[in-house]
Amino acid sequence: MKIPAKVVNRLTLYHFIIDSLSADENYVSSTKFAKLLGVDNSQVRKDFKYLGKTGKCRVGYPAKALKKSIEEKLGFRATRNAFIIGAGNLGAALAQYRTFDDYGLHISALFDTDPQKIDRTIGGKNVFALERLEALVKKLHADVAILAVPPVAAPEMARYLAAAGIRYIWNFTPCVLDVPSKVKVWNENLIGSFLQFISQEKMASK
Amino acid sequence: MKIPAKVVNRLTLYHFIIDSLSADENYVSSTKFAKLLGVDNSQVRKDFKYLGKTGKCRVGYPAKALKKSIEEKLGFRATRNAFIIGAGNLGAALAQYRTFDDYGLHISALFDTDPQKIDRTIGGKNVFALERLEALVKKLHADVAILAVPPVAAPEMARYLAAAGIRYIWNFTPCVLDVPSKVKVWNENLIGSFLQFISQEKMASK
DNA sequence: TAGATTGTTAATCGATTAACAATC
DNA sequence: TAGATTGTTAATCGATTAACAATC
C-alpha cells in the first residue's frame, strides 16, 4: 500500500515525538500525538493504519514498536547517497546537519566551483571540483543533489546536474528550475514556506 | 479575499519565474508557468484571479504588472523582523540567506548561549546572549523566531521563546515542539520533506 | 462497571483537473 | 479567418474531520 506524501511527512513527526518521550512512557494515545501536531486524532489513527500497527483500547500505541515500524516503512535502512552542490554557508550547514544520517540520508560529498573551497573538507566530507561530479555520481551511486548555490547560478547548474545523471534535485534556491522531465525537483522554497506560515493561523507542517 | 496558504506558496514561485525572464519577455502564458511548476494551467489562472489581475487572450499575462501585484498581495513591503535562535552552522547560513530581505523577512539578530559566539557578528548581524531576548523582542518589534538549535536543546528553548513573547516559531529542528496555543509553530521538517520528495514521483513543492 | 481509547465509516472540506465558451 | 489563450464552471480527487460502535 502506497503511503501518501503528506502521511510520510507526519510519520517523521511522530517519530520525533517518540524520540523525545521519557523512558517510562511505553504507550502513547492518538490524542496526545494529535495535540502536539495540531491535527485531528482520527487522522493519527488513520496514519498508523498505513503501518499495519494496532493500538490498545484505553492504553494507546506501543511507543517502541511504533517507532520501529515507522523506520521500516519509511526505509531508513536503505540509505540514499546525496551530494551537496555549493559549499557556501547553506551547503556547509546542511553538510553538518547530523540528523540526516539517522533518517537514511547520507551526504557523500560537496561540490563547488571556487578553487578556494575545492579539496578542503566540511564536516568531514570532501569538497570536489564540479567537473568531477559526473564520474562520482556513478562511482558513489548518488542520484540526489541538494542544490545550495547562489540564485544566479541555479538555472545553469540545474542543467549541468541533469546532464551529469542526477535524478533528484532538492532545491534550496529561490528559483524555479527548468529540467528534463526525468529529473524530479523538490522546491524547498524557504520564502514561500515562511509566507505560508505567517499568512495562516494554525500550527502547521508542510 | 483570503488567499489559501498553498496559493501563497505558488505565488512566490511565479515571482521567482518572472525574476528569471529575459528582458524582452513582456508576457507569459499560464501554460508556461504551469509547465515549469508541474501543475495544471487552469490552476495558474485561478491563482492569478486572487491577484485581481487579468491576462490577454492569445498573449498571456503582463510580467511586470504581475510581479508587482504579487509583491503587493503578499505584503513584501511590510517587512517582518525575525530573530535566529542558535548561531551554529544552520543559524549562520540562514542569517546570510540574502533573498529573505527581498521578500519581506528581515533577520534582526541572532541569539546563542555559547560565550564564544556571543557579541560577535554573523553576516553583519549581532549575536546576543539568550538572556537579552525578551528585552529585544519588545525593542526591535520582532515576534518571529527561527529555531536552529541542536535537537537536544529544542524543547526547552521553545518554552523559553514562548515565555519571552515570541509568537511565531519557524522550526528547523527535527523535533515537535510543545508550546502554548497562542504561539504558532511551522515545522520546516527537512527530513520529512526529503522523504516526501523521494517517496513520490512528480515534481513538487510543499 | 464506567470510561477512555481504538478502528472505521460517513460527511465535509479544499485543492486540482477537465472542459469549453468567449476573446482577440 | 483560424488558432491560441483566457476566464470560469463543473467534475474529480484527495485530505481532513465528525461520529460512533466496539473494546478492554
Short mmCIF file of N, CA, C and O in Angstrom, two decimals, chain A residues 2-3 5-6 8-9 12-14 16-17 20 36-37 74 76 80 89-90 92-94 96-97 99-100 103-105 144 151 168-170 172-179 183-206, chain B residues 2-3 5-6 8-9 12-14 16-17 20 36-37 74 76 80 89-90 92-94 96-97 99-100 103-105 144 151 168-170 172-179 183-206:
data_model
loop_
_atom_site.label_atom_id
_atom_site.label_comp_id
_atom_site.label_asym_id
_atom_site.label_seq_id
_atom_site.Cartn_x
_atom_site.Cartn_y
_atom_site.Cartn_z
N LYS A 2 0.68 2.05 -1.03
CA LYS A 2 1.46 3.29 -1.16
C LYS A 2 1.03 4.31 -0.09
O LYS A 2 -0.16 4.57 0.09
N ILE A 3 1.99 4.89 0.59
CA ILE A 3 1.69 5.88 1.62
C ILE A 3 1.71 7.27 1.01
O ILE A 3 2.71 7.66 0.41
N ALA A 5 2.19 11.18 0.35
CA ALA A 5 3.33 12.01 0.73
C ALA A 5 3.11 12.75 2.05
O ALA A 5 4.00 12.82 2.89
N LYS A 6 1.92 13.27 2.25
CA LYS A 6 1.68 14.03 3.47
C LYS A 6 1.73 13.13 4.71
O LYS A 6 2.10 13.57 5.79
N VAL A 8 3.66 10.48 4.91
CA VAL A 8 5.10 10.26 5.09
C VAL A 8 5.68 11.37 5.96
O VAL A 8 6.41 11.12 6.92
N ASN A 9 5.32 12.59 5.64
CA ASN A 9 5.81 13.73 6.42
C ASN A 9 5.39 13.62 7.89
O ASN A 9 6.21 13.77 8.79
N THR A 12 7.29 11.09 10.06
CA THR A 12 8.57 11.54 10.64
C THR A 12 8.31 12.36 11.90
O THR A 12 9.08 12.27 12.86
N LEU A 13 7.24 13.12 11.91
CA LEU A 13 6.94 13.92 13.10
C LEU A 13 6.57 13.02 14.28
O LEU A 13 6.98 13.28 15.41
N TYR A 14 5.81 11.97 14.03
CA TYR A 14 5.50 11.02 15.10
C TYR A 14 6.81 10.43 15.64
O TYR A 14 6.96 10.23 16.84
N PHE A 16 9.76 11.82 15.66
CA PHE A 16 10.40 12.82 16.52
C PHE A 16 9.78 12.80 17.91
O PHE A 16 10.49 12.88 18.92
N ILE A 17 8.45 12.73 17.95
CA ILE A 17 7.75 12.76 19.24
C ILE A 17 8.16 11.56 20.10
O ILE A 17 8.48 11.70 21.27
N SER A 20 11.40 11.81 21.76
CA SER A 20 11.54 12.75 22.87
C SER A 20 10.77 12.32 24.12
O SER A 20 10.73 13.04 25.11
N LEU A 36 -0.07 17.51 19.89
CA LEU A 36 1.26 18.04 19.60
C LEU A 36 1.41 18.50 18.15
O LEU A 36 2.13 19.44 17.85
N LEU A 37 0.68 17.83 17.26
CA LEU A 37 0.82 18.16 15.83
C LEU A 37 -0.25 19.11 15.33
O LEU A 37 -0.16 19.61 14.21
N LEU A 74 9.37 3.73 6.25
CA LEU A 74 9.99 4.84 5.53
C LEU A 74 11.37 4.46 4.98
O LEU A 74 12.00 5.23 4.28
N PHE A 76 14.37 3.82 6.44
CA PHE A 76 15.59 4.48 6.94
C PHE A 76 16.81 3.60 6.70
O PHE A 76 17.92 4.07 6.60
N ARG A 80 20.16 6.58 1.27
CA ARG A 80 20.38 7.21 -0.05
C ARG A 80 21.59 8.12 0.04
O ARG A 80 21.73 8.88 1.00
N ASN A 89 27.54 28.94 2.78
CA ASN A 89 27.01 28.83 4.14
C ASN A 89 25.95 27.74 4.27
O ASN A 89 26.02 26.90 5.15
N LEU A 90 24.97 27.78 3.35
CA LEU A 90 23.88 26.82 3.47
C LEU A 90 24.36 25.41 3.18
O LEU A 90 24.02 24.47 3.90
N ALA A 92 27.31 24.17 3.57
CA ALA A 92 28.11 23.71 4.70
C ALA A 92 27.21 23.34 5.88
O ALA A 92 27.43 22.34 6.56
N ALA A 93 26.18 24.14 6.11
CA ALA A 93 25.27 23.86 7.22
C ALA A 93 24.55 22.53 7.00
O ALA A 93 24.45 21.70 7.91
N LEU A 94 24.07 22.30 5.79
CA LEU A 94 23.36 21.05 5.50
C LEU A 94 24.32 19.86 5.58
O LEU A 94 23.92 18.77 5.99
N GLN A 96 26.51 19.47 7.65
CA GLN A 96 26.76 19.17 9.06
C GLN A 96 25.47 18.95 9.86
O GLN A 96 25.50 18.90 11.08
N TYR A 97 24.36 18.83 9.14
CA TYR A 97 23.08 18.58 9.79
C TYR A 97 23.05 17.11 10.20
O TYR A 97 22.73 16.22 9.40
N THR A 99 21.30 15.02 11.82
CA THR A 99 20.14 14.13 11.86
C THR A 99 19.85 13.43 10.54
O THR A 99 19.18 12.40 10.52
N PHE A 100 20.34 13.98 9.43
CA PHE A 100 20.06 13.35 8.14
C PHE A 100 20.44 11.88 8.14
O PHE A 100 19.68 11.02 7.68
N TYR A 103 18.09 9.33 9.46
CA TYR A 103 16.86 9.09 8.72
C TYR A 103 17.10 8.63 7.28
O TYR A 103 16.27 8.82 6.41
N GLY A 104 18.27 8.07 7.08
CA GLY A 104 18.51 7.43 5.79
C GLY A 104 19.02 8.33 4.68
O GLY A 104 19.02 7.94 3.52
N LEU A 105 19.44 9.53 5.03
CA LEU A 105 20.01 10.41 4.02
C LEU A 105 21.48 10.64 4.32
O LEU A 105 21.82 11.25 5.34
N VAL A 144 21.00 11.94 -5.92
CA VAL A 144 20.31 13.08 -5.32
C VAL A 144 21.28 14.25 -5.19
O VAL A 144 22.38 14.09 -4.68
N PRO A 151 21.42 32.11 -6.13
CA PRO A 151 20.33 32.11 -7.11
C PRO A 151 20.81 32.31 -8.54
O PRO A 151 20.34 31.64 -9.45
N TYR A 168 17.35 13.40 -8.82
CA TYR A 168 16.53 14.15 -7.86
C TYR A 168 17.26 15.42 -7.44
O TYR A 168 18.41 15.35 -6.99
N ILE A 169 16.60 16.55 -7.60
CA ILE A 169 17.20 17.82 -7.15
C ILE A 169 16.36 18.39 -6.02
O ILE A 169 15.19 18.72 -6.20
N TRP A 170 16.97 18.45 -4.86
CA TRP A 170 16.31 19.07 -3.70
C TRP A 170 16.76 20.52 -3.72
O TRP A 170 17.90 20.83 -3.39
N PHE A 172 17.14 24.25 -2.82
CA PHE A 172 17.08 25.24 -1.73
C PHE A 172 17.24 26.67 -2.25
O PHE A 172 17.29 27.60 -1.45
N THR A 173 17.34 26.86 -3.56
CA THR A 173 17.49 28.22 -4.09
C THR A 173 16.12 28.84 -4.34
O THR A 173 15.15 28.13 -4.56
N PRO A 174 16.04 30.15 -4.31
CA PRO A 174 14.77 30.82 -4.62
C PRO A 174 14.59 30.94 -6.13
O PRO A 174 14.47 32.03 -6.66
N CYS A 175 14.60 29.81 -6.81
CA CYS A 175 14.48 29.78 -8.26
C CYS A 175 13.64 28.57 -8.66
O CYS A 175 13.66 27.56 -7.98
N VAL A 176 12.93 28.70 -9.77
CA VAL A 176 12.22 27.56 -10.34
C VAL A 176 13.09 26.99 -11.44
O VAL A 176 13.50 27.71 -12.35
N LEU A 177 13.41 25.71 -11.35
CA LEU A 177 14.35 25.10 -12.28
C LEU A 177 13.64 24.48 -13.48
O LEU A 177 12.56 23.91 -13.34
N ASP A 178 14.27 24.60 -14.61
CA ASP A 178 13.73 24.04 -15.85
C ASP A 178 14.60 22.87 -16.27
O ASP A 178 15.69 23.06 -16.81
N VAL A 179 14.14 21.66 -15.97
CA VAL A 179 14.95 20.47 -16.27
C VAL A 179 14.13 19.44 -17.03
O VAL A 179 12.90 19.50 -17.03
N VAL A 183 14.14 14.21 -14.55
CA VAL A 183 14.71 14.71 -13.30
C VAL A 183 13.60 15.28 -12.43
O VAL A 183 12.80 16.10 -12.88
N LYS A 184 13.51 14.82 -11.20
CA LYS A 184 12.48 15.30 -10.29
C LYS A 184 13.04 16.42 -9.42
O LYS A 184 14.17 16.31 -8.93
N VAL A 185 12.24 17.45 -9.25
CA VAL A 185 12.67 18.60 -8.46
C VAL A 185 11.74 18.78 -7.27
O VAL A 185 10.53 18.66 -7.41
N TRP A 186 12.31 19.01 -6.11
CA TRP A 186 11.51 19.37 -4.93
C TRP A 186 11.97 20.74 -4.48
O TRP A 186 13.12 20.94 -4.08
N ASN A 187 11.04 21.71 -4.60
CA ASN A 187 11.38 23.06 -4.22
C ASN A 187 11.21 23.24 -2.72
O ASN A 187 10.09 23.25 -2.21
N GLU A 188 12.31 23.38 -2.01
CA GLU A 188 12.15 23.59 -0.59
C GLU A 188 11.54 24.96 -0.35
O GLU A 188 10.74 25.13 0.55
N ASN A 189 11.86 25.91 -1.19
CA ASN A 189 11.21 27.24 -1.17
C ASN A 189 11.00 27.81 0.22
O ASN A 189 9.88 27.93 0.71
N LEU A 190 12.08 28.18 0.85
CA LEU A 190 12.02 28.71 2.21
C LEU A 190 11.17 29.98 2.30
O LEU A 190 10.44 30.17 3.27
N ILE A 191 11.24 30.80 1.26
CA ILE A 191 10.47 32.03 1.29
C ILE A 191 8.98 31.76 1.23
O ILE A 191 8.20 32.30 2.01
N GLY A 192 8.59 30.88 0.31
CA GLY A 192 7.17 30.52 0.22
C GLY A 192 6.69 29.89 1.51
O GLY A 192 5.57 30.13 1.97
N SER A 193 7.53 29.08 2.09
CA SER A 193 7.20 28.42 3.34
C SER A 193 6.93 29.44 4.44
O SER A 193 5.96 29.34 5.20
N PHE A 194 7.81 30.42 4.51
CA PHE A 194 7.66 31.44 5.54
C PHE A 194 6.38 32.25 5.34
O PHE A 194 5.62 32.47 6.29
N LEU A 195 6.12 32.65 4.12
CA LEU A 195 4.92 33.45 3.86
C LEU A 195 3.65 32.64 4.10
O LEU A 195 2.65 33.15 4.59
N GLN A 196 3.72 31.34 3.76
CA GLN A 196 2.61 30.45 4.07
C GLN A 196 2.35 30.43 5.57
O GLN A 196 1.23 30.50 6.03
N PHE A 197 3.43 30.34 6.31
CA PHE A 197 3.37 30.27 7.77
C PHE A 197 2.66 31.47 8.36
O PHE A 197 1.66 31.34 9.08
N ILE A 198 3.15 32.66 8.03
CA ILE A 198 2.57 33.83 8.68
C ILE A 198 1.22 34.23 8.09
O ILE A 198 0.49 35.00 8.69
N SER A 199 0.88 33.66 6.91
CA SER A 199 -0.40 34.02 6.31
C SER A 199 -1.56 33.20 6.87
O SER A 199 -2.71 33.50 6.61
N GLN A 200 -1.24 32.16 7.60
CA GLN A 200 -2.32 31.34 8.14
C GLN A 200 -2.25 31.29 9.65
O GLN A 200 -1.26 31.68 10.24
N GLU A 201 -3.32 30.80 10.25
CA GLU A 201 -3.38 30.90 11.69
C GLU A 201 -2.94 29.68 12.48
O GLU A 201 -2.37 29.79 13.54
N LYS A 202 -3.20 28.50 11.94
CA LYS A 202 -2.94 27.35 12.80
C LYS A 202 -1.52 26.78 12.70
O LYS A 202 -0.82 26.98 11.72
N MET A 203 -1.14 26.12 13.75
CA MET A 203 0.12 25.38 13.80
C MET A 203 0.16 24.45 12.60
O MET A 203 -0.86 23.90 12.21
N ALA A 204 1.30 24.30 12.02
CA ALA A 204 1.29 23.54 10.77
C ALA A 204 2.63 22.94 10.41
O ALA A 204 3.67 23.35 10.90
N SER A 205 2.55 21.96 9.54
CA SER A 205 3.71 21.40 8.88
C SER A 205 3.38 21.36 7.40
O SER A 205 2.22 21.40 7.02
N LYS A 206 4.44 21.27 6.63
CA LYS A 206 4.24 21.27 5.17
C LYS A 206 3.33 20.16 4.69
O LYS A 206 3.68 19.01 4.71
N LYS B 2 -9.26 36.21 1.31
CA LYS B 2 -8.13 35.49 1.89
C LYS B 2 -7.52 34.54 0.88
O LYS B 2 -8.21 33.76 0.25
N ILE B 3 -6.22 34.57 0.76
CA ILE B 3 -5.53 33.68 -0.17
C ILE B 3 -5.09 32.41 0.55
O ILE B 3 -4.42 32.48 1.57
N ALA B 5 -3.12 29.17 1.80
CA ALA B 5 -1.68 29.05 2.04
C ALA B 5 -0.93 28.46 0.85
O ALA B 5 0.15 28.93 0.49
N LYS B 6 -1.49 27.44 0.24
CA LYS B 6 -0.79 26.81 -0.87
C LYS B 6 -0.66 27.75 -2.06
O LYS B 6 0.30 27.68 -2.83
N VAL B 8 -0.38 31.01 -1.72
CA VAL B 8 0.69 31.92 -1.31
C VAL B 8 2.05 31.34 -1.71
O VAL B 8 2.89 32.02 -2.30
N ASN B 9 2.22 30.06 -1.43
CA ASN B 9 3.48 29.41 -1.79
C ASN B 9 3.72 29.47 -3.30
O ASN B 9 4.81 29.84 -3.75
N THR B 12 4.89 32.85 -4.73
CA THR B 12 6.33 33.14 -4.65
C THR B 12 7.07 32.46 -5.80
O THR B 12 8.03 33.01 -6.33
N LEU B 13 6.62 31.26 -6.17
CA LEU B 13 7.29 30.57 -7.28
C LEU B 13 7.08 31.30 -8.61
O LEU B 13 8.00 31.40 -9.42
N TYR B 14 5.87 31.82 -8.82
CA TYR B 14 5.64 32.63 -10.03
C TYR B 14 6.58 33.83 -10.03
O TYR B 14 7.12 34.21 -11.05
N PHE B 16 9.51 34.04 -8.62
CA PHE B 16 10.85 33.58 -8.99
C PHE B 16 10.97 33.47 -10.51
O PHE B 16 11.97 33.86 -11.11
N ILE B 17 9.94 32.89 -11.11
CA ILE B 17 9.97 32.69 -12.57
C ILE B 17 10.06 34.02 -13.30
O ILE B 17 10.89 34.19 -14.21
N SER B 20 13.38 35.55 -13.39
CA SER B 20 14.41 34.93 -14.23
C SER B 20 14.15 35.09 -15.72
O SER B 20 14.88 34.56 -16.55
N LEU B 36 6.57 24.84 -15.94
CA LEU B 36 7.72 25.00 -15.06
C LEU B 36 7.43 24.50 -13.64
O LEU B 36 8.31 24.01 -12.94
N LEU B 37 6.18 24.64 -13.23
CA LEU B 37 5.83 24.25 -11.86
C LEU B 37 5.25 22.84 -11.75
O LEU B 37 5.07 22.34 -10.65
N LEU B 74 1.28 39.79 -1.29
CA LEU B 74 1.99 39.05 -0.25
C LEU B 74 2.63 39.98 0.78
O LEU B 74 3.19 39.53 1.76
N PHE B 76 5.25 42.13 0.67
CA PHE B 76 6.70 42.20 0.82
C PHE B 76 7.10 43.54 1.44
O PHE B 76 8.13 43.66 2.07
N ARG B 80 8.81 41.94 8.10
CA ARG B 80 8.72 41.36 9.44
C ARG B 80 10.11 41.15 9.99
O ARG B 80 11.00 40.67 9.29
N ASN B 89 25.91 26.30 12.54
CA ASN B 89 26.02 26.30 11.08
C ASN B 89 24.75 26.75 10.39
O ASN B 89 24.77 27.62 9.52
N LEU B 90 23.63 26.14 10.78
CA LEU B 90 22.39 26.45 10.10
C LEU B 90 21.94 27.88 10.39
O LEU B 90 21.53 28.61 9.49
N ALA B 92 23.75 30.42 11.16
CA ALA B 92 24.63 31.34 10.43
C ALA B 92 24.27 31.36 8.95
O ALA B 92 24.23 32.42 8.32
N ALA B 93 23.97 30.19 8.40
CA ALA B 93 23.61 30.13 6.98
C ALA B 93 22.32 30.91 6.72
O ALA B 93 22.23 31.68 5.76
N LEU B 94 21.34 30.73 7.57
CA LEU B 94 20.06 31.44 7.37
C LEU B 94 20.25 32.95 7.56
O LEU B 94 19.58 33.75 6.91
N GLN B 96 22.60 34.59 6.60
CA GLN B 96 23.26 35.12 5.40
C GLN B 96 22.51 34.79 4.12
O GLN B 96 23.01 34.98 3.03
N TYR B 97 21.31 34.28 4.27
CA TYR B 97 20.48 33.94 3.11
C TYR B 97 19.90 35.25 2.57
O TYR B 97 18.88 35.75 3.04
N THR B 99 18.27 36.42 0.11
CA THR B 99 16.96 36.64 -0.52
C THR B 99 15.84 36.94 0.48
O THR B 99 14.81 37.50 0.09
N PHE B 100 16.01 36.58 1.73
CA PHE B 100 14.94 36.84 2.70
C PHE B 100 14.51 38.30 2.69
O PHE B 100 13.32 38.62 2.70
N TYR B 103 12.06 39.51 0.19
CA TYR B 103 10.69 39.03 0.30
C TYR B 103 10.04 39.39 1.64
O TYR B 103 9.13 38.72 2.09
N GLY B 104 10.56 40.41 2.27
CA GLY B 104 9.88 40.93 3.45
C GLY B 104 10.24 40.28 4.77
O GLY B 104 9.55 40.47 5.78
N LEU B 105 11.29 39.47 4.77
CA LEU B 105 11.71 38.86 6.03
C LEU B 105 13.08 39.42 6.41
O LEU B 105 14.07 39.18 5.72
N VAL B 144 8.96 36.87 15.55
CA VAL B 144 9.25 35.62 14.85
C VAL B 144 10.61 35.08 15.28
O VAL B 144 11.59 35.82 15.27
N PRO B 151 18.98 19.55 18.29
CA PRO B 151 17.72 18.92 18.71
C PRO B 151 17.57 18.82 20.22
O PRO B 151 16.49 19.05 20.76
N TYR B 168 5.65 33.49 16.75
CA TYR B 168 5.79 32.57 15.62
C TYR B 168 7.15 31.88 15.72
O TYR B 168 8.18 32.54 15.81
N ILE B 169 7.13 30.54 15.72
CA ILE B 169 8.38 29.79 15.72
C ILE B 169 8.49 29.02 14.41
O ILE B 169 7.68 28.15 14.12
N TRP B 170 9.50 29.38 13.64
CA TRP B 170 9.78 28.66 12.39
C TRP B 170 10.82 27.62 12.77
O TRP B 170 11.99 27.94 12.98
N PHE B 172 13.31 24.68 12.55
CA PHE B 172 14.20 23.92 11.68
C PHE B 172 14.79 22.70 12.38
O PHE B 172 15.63 22.01 11.79
N THR B 173 14.40 22.43 13.61
CA THR B 173 14.95 21.26 14.31
C THR B 173 14.10 20.03 14.03
O THR B 173 12.91 20.16 13.73
N PRO B 174 14.69 18.85 14.12
CA PRO B 174 13.91 17.62 13.95
C PRO B 174 13.19 17.25 15.24
O PRO B 174 13.39 16.17 15.79
N CYS B 175 12.34 18.15 15.72
CA CYS B 175 11.63 17.97 16.98
C CYS B 175 10.23 18.55 16.83
O CYS B 175 10.05 19.52 16.10
N VAL B 176 9.29 17.97 17.54
CA VAL B 176 7.94 18.54 17.61
C VAL B 176 7.86 19.34 18.90
O VAL B 176 8.13 18.81 19.97
N LEU B 177 7.53 20.60 18.79
CA LEU B 177 7.55 21.49 19.95
C LEU B 177 6.20 21.54 20.65
O LEU B 177 5.16 21.53 20.01
N ASP B 178 6.27 21.62 21.97
CA ASP B 178 5.05 21.68 22.77
C ASP B 178 4.97 23.08 23.39
O ASP B 178 5.66 23.37 24.36
N VAL B 179 4.16 23.94 22.78
CA VAL B 179 4.08 25.33 23.25
C VAL B 179 2.63 25.74 23.47
O VAL B 179 1.72 25.09 22.95
N VAL B 183 1.16 30.57 20.63
CA VAL B 183 2.37 30.55 19.81
C VAL B 183 2.16 29.62 18.62
O VAL B 183 1.75 28.47 18.79
N LYS B 184 2.39 30.13 17.42
CA LYS B 184 2.22 29.32 16.22
C LYS B 184 3.56 28.72 15.82
O LYS B 184 4.59 29.40 15.87
N VAL B 185 3.52 27.44 15.45
CA VAL B 185 4.74 26.75 15.05
C VAL B 185 4.63 26.29 13.60
O VAL B 185 3.58 25.79 13.20
N TRP B 186 5.66 26.50 12.84
CA TRP B 186 5.73 25.94 11.49
C TRP B 186 6.94 25.03 11.44
O TRP B 186 8.08 25.47 11.59
N ASN B 187 6.66 23.73 11.26
CA ASN B 187 7.75 22.76 11.21
C ASN B 187 8.34 22.70 9.83
O ASN B 187 7.68 22.21 8.90
N GLU B 188 9.54 23.19 9.67
CA GLU B 188 10.14 23.12 8.34
C GLU B 188 10.43 21.65 8.02
O GLU B 188 10.29 21.21 6.90
N ASN B 189 10.77 20.87 9.04
CA ASN B 189 10.93 19.41 8.89
C ASN B 189 11.64 18.97 7.62
O ASN B 189 11.03 18.37 6.73
N LEU B 190 12.91 19.26 7.57
CA LEU B 190 13.70 18.93 6.38
C LEU B 190 13.68 17.43 6.09
O LEU B 190 13.63 17.01 4.93
N ILE B 191 13.70 16.64 7.14
CA ILE B 191 13.73 15.20 6.94
C ILE B 191 12.42 14.70 6.33
O ILE B 191 12.43 13.94 5.36
N GLY B 192 11.31 15.16 6.88
CA GLY B 192 10.02 14.78 6.32
C GLY B 192 9.89 15.24 4.88
O GLY B 192 9.35 14.53 4.03
N SER B 193 10.39 16.42 4.63
CA SER B 193 10.35 16.99 3.29
C SER B 193 11.11 16.10 2.31
O SER B 193 10.64 15.81 1.22
N PHE B 194 12.28 15.68 2.74
CA PHE B 194 13.10 14.85 1.86
C PHE B 194 12.43 13.50 1.58
O PHE B 194 12.37 13.05 0.44
N LEU B 195 11.90 12.89 2.62
CA LEU B 195 11.27 11.58 2.43
C LEU B 195 10.01 11.70 1.58
O LEU B 195 9.70 10.82 0.78
N GLN B 196 9.28 12.82 1.76
CA GLN B 196 8.13 13.09 0.90
C GLN B 196 8.57 13.15 -0.55
O GLN B 196 7.94 12.59 -1.44
N PHE B 197 9.66 13.85 -0.77
CA PHE B 197 10.21 14.04 -2.11
C PHE B 197 10.50 12.71 -2.80
O PHE B 197 9.96 12.43 -3.87
N ILE B 198 11.32 11.89 -2.14
CA ILE B 198 11.71 10.67 -2.84
C ILE B 198 10.62 9.61 -2.83
O ILE B 198 10.68 8.66 -3.59
N SER B 199 9.59 9.80 -2.01
CA SER B 199 8.52 8.80 -1.96
C SER B 199 7.47 9.02 -3.05
O SER B 199 6.62 8.18 -3.28
N GLN B 200 7.54 10.16 -3.71
CA GLN B 200 6.54 10.40 -4.75
C GLN B 200 7.22 10.65 -6.07
O GLN B 200 8.42 10.86 -6.14
N GLU B 201 6.44 10.64 -7.11
CA GLU B 201 7.07 10.68 -8.42
C GLU B 201 7.14 12.04 -9.08
O GLU B 201 8.07 12.36 -9.78
N LYS B 202 6.15 12.89 -8.86
CA LYS B 202 6.16 14.11 -9.66
C LYS B 202 6.91 15.28 -9.02
O LYS B 202 7.09 15.34 -7.81
N MET B 203 7.35 16.16 -9.86
CA MET B 203 7.96 17.41 -9.45
C MET B 203 7.01 18.10 -8.46
O MET B 203 5.80 18.02 -8.63
N ALA B 204 7.55 18.72 -7.46
CA ALA B 204 6.63 19.23 -6.45
C ALA B 204 7.21 20.34 -5.59
O ALA B 204 8.41 20.55 -5.53
N SER B 205 6.30 21.03 -4.97
CA SER B 205 6.63 21.99 -3.93
C SER B 205 5.75 21.67 -2.74
O SER B 205 4.74 21.00 -2.88
N LYS B 206 6.18 22.18 -1.63
CA LYS B 206 5.44 21.88 -0.40
C LYS B 206 3.98 22.27 -0.45
O LYS B 206 3.65 23.42 -0.47
#
